[in-house]
CSV table of C-alpha atoms in Angstrom, one decimal:
chain,number,residue,atom,x,y,z
A,1,MET,CA,-10.6,5.2,20.1
A,2,VAL,CA,-7.9,7.5,19.0
A,3,SER,CA,-5.1,6.0,16.7
A,4,ARG,CA,-1.9,5.7,18.6
A,5,PHE,CA,-0.4,6.3,15.1
A,6,PRO,CA,-1.6,9.2,13.0
A,7,GLY,CA,-2.7,8.1,9.9
A,8,SER,CA,0.0,8.4,7.1
A,9,ASP,CA,0.1,8.9,3.3
A,10,GLU,CA,1.5,6.2,3.1
A,11,SER,CA,-0.9,3.8,5.7
A,12,LYS,CA,-3.0,5.1,2.6
A,13,ARG,CA,-0.8,3.6,-0.1
A,14,ALA,CA,-0.7,0.0,1.6
A,15,ARG,CA,-4.8,0.3,2.4
A,16,ARG,CA,-5.2,0.8,-1.1
A,17,LEU,CA,-2.9,-2.0,-2.4
A,18,ARG,CA,-4.7,-4.6,-0.7
A,19,GLU,CA,-7.5,-3.7,-2.6
A,20,ALA,CA,-6.2,-3.2,-5.6
A,21,MET,CA,-5.1,-6.2,-5.1
A,22,GLY,CA,-8.1,-8.5,-4.3
A,23,PHE,CA,-7.6,-9.1,0.1
A,24,ASN,CA,-11.1,-6.6,1.0
A,25,GLY,CA,-13.8,-7.4,2.6
A,26,ARG,CA,-13.9,-9.9,5.9
A,27,GLY,CA,-10.7,-10.9,6.6
A,28,GLY,CA,-8.5,-8.6,4.6
A,29,GLN,CA,-6.4,-7.6,6.3
A,30,GLN,CA,-5.0,-11.4,8.1
A,31,ALA,CA,-5.0,-12.3,3.9
A,32,PHE,CA,-2.6,-10.1,3.1
A,33,ALA,CA,-0.5,-10.6,5.5
A,34,ASN,CA,-0.1,-14.6,5.7
A,35,PHE,CA,-0.1,-13.8,1.5
A,36,LEU,CA,3.7,-11.2,2.4
A,37,GLY,CA,4.5,-13.4,5.9
A,38,VAL,CA,3.5,-11.2,8.4
A,39,ASP,CA,1.7,-10.7,12.0
A,40,ARG,CA,-1.9,-9.0,11.1
A,41,GLY,CA,-1.1,-7.1,13.7
A,42,ARG,CA,2.6,-5.6,12.7
A,43,TRP,CA,0.4,-4.9,9.5
A,44,ASN,CA,-2.8,-3.0,10.2
A,45,ASN,CA,-0.7,-1.1,12.2
A,46,VAL,CA,0.7,0.1,8.7
A,47,GLU,CA,-2.6,1.3,8.4
A,48,CYS,CA,-3.7,3.0,10.9
A,49,GLY,CA,-0.6,5.2,9.9
A,50,ALA,CA,2.5,3.0,11.3
A,51,PRO,CA,6.1,3.2,9.5
A,52,LEU,CA,6.3,1.3,7.3
A,53,SER,CA,9.4,-0.1,7.8
A,54,LYS,CA,12.1,-1.0,5.1
A,55,ASP,CA,11.5,-4.7,5.3
A,56,MET,CA,7.9,-5.1,5.0
A,57,ALA,CA,7.8,-2.8,1.8
A,58,LEU,CA,10.6,-5.3,0.6
A,59,ARG,CA,8.6,-8.6,1.0
A,60,ILE,CA,5.3,-5.5,-0.9
A,61,VAL,CA,7.6,-5.2,-4.2
A,62,ARG,CA,9.1,-8.5,-4.5
A,63,LYS,CA,5.7,-10.4,-4.0
A,64,PHE,CA,4.1,-7.0,-6.5
A,65,PRO,CA,6.5,-6.8,-8.7
A,66,GLY,CA,4.6,-3.6,-10.2
A,67,VAL,CA,5.4,-1.7,-7.5
A,68,THR,CA,8.2,0.7,-6.3
A,69,LEU,CA,9.6,1.9,-3.8
A,70,ASP,CA,9.0,5.1,-4.7
A,71,TRP,CA,5.6,4.5,-4.3
A,72,LEU,CA,6.2,3.0,-1.8
A,73,PHE,CA,7.5,5.4,0.6
A,74,LEU,CA,7.1,8.6,-1.9
A,75,GLY,CA,4.0,8.3,-3.6
A,76,ARG,CA,6.0,8.7,-7.2
A,77,PRO,CA,4.6,6.3,-9.5
A,78,GLU,CA,6.8,6.9,-12.4
A,79,GLY,CA,8.4,3.7,-11.5
A,80,LEU,CA,5.1,1.9,-11.1
A,81,THR,CA,4.6,0.2,-14.3
A,82,VAL,CA,1.3,1.0,-16.4
A,83,GLU,CA,-0.9,-2.1,-14.9
A,84,MET,CA,0.9,-1.6,-11.4
A,85,ALA,CA,-0.1,2.3,-11.9
A,86,ARG,CA,-3.8,1.9,-13.6
A,87,MET,CA,-5.1,-0.8,-10.6
A,88,LEU,CA,-4.1,1.7,-7.5
A,89,LEU,CA,-4.4,5.2,-8.2
A,90,GLY,CA,-7.1,4.2,-12.0
A,91,SER,CA,-9.7,3.7,-9.4
A,92,SER,CA,-9.6,6.0,-6.2
A,93,LYS,CA,-12.1,7.8,-5.0
A,94,GLY,CA,-11.8,10.9,-3.9
A,95,ASN,CA,-7.5,11.2,-2.3
A,96,ASP,CA,-6.0,8.7,-4.2
A,97,ALA,CA,-3.1,6.4,-2.4
A,98,ASN,CA,-0.4,9.3,-3.7
A,99,GLY,CA,-2.8,12.3,-1.3
A,100,ASP,CA,-3.3,14.2,-4.6
A,101,SER,CA,-6.3,14.0,-5.9
A,102,THR,CA,-5.1,15.5,-9.2
A,103,ILE,CA,-3.0,12.3,-10.6
A,104,SER,CA,-1.5,12.2,-14.2
A,105,LEU,CA,-1.0,9.1,-15.3
A,106,ALA,CA,1.6,10.0,-18.1
A,107,PHE,CA,3.8,7.0,-20.1
């Protein structure tokens, strides 16, 4: 089945955030969506490439204070807290959530 949304760096970062926050495995998307207060289908669409809405982005930065809108929308890690940068960028394999396989954590 072909996705109705093209893949995007935003969707990679959304999935990376969910996994880095420990919402993995069976039921991970549902639990994360519940935590954010959104429908699982809506969150799944974001991970599949649907645009991240401003509302959902604001929910994320309110629930995870170390995450920035710049990182969510643009992939800019500069504003992330050191701890959050390590969680989101440090343990990526291959292409990281920034869409760049060589990221520097210069703080």
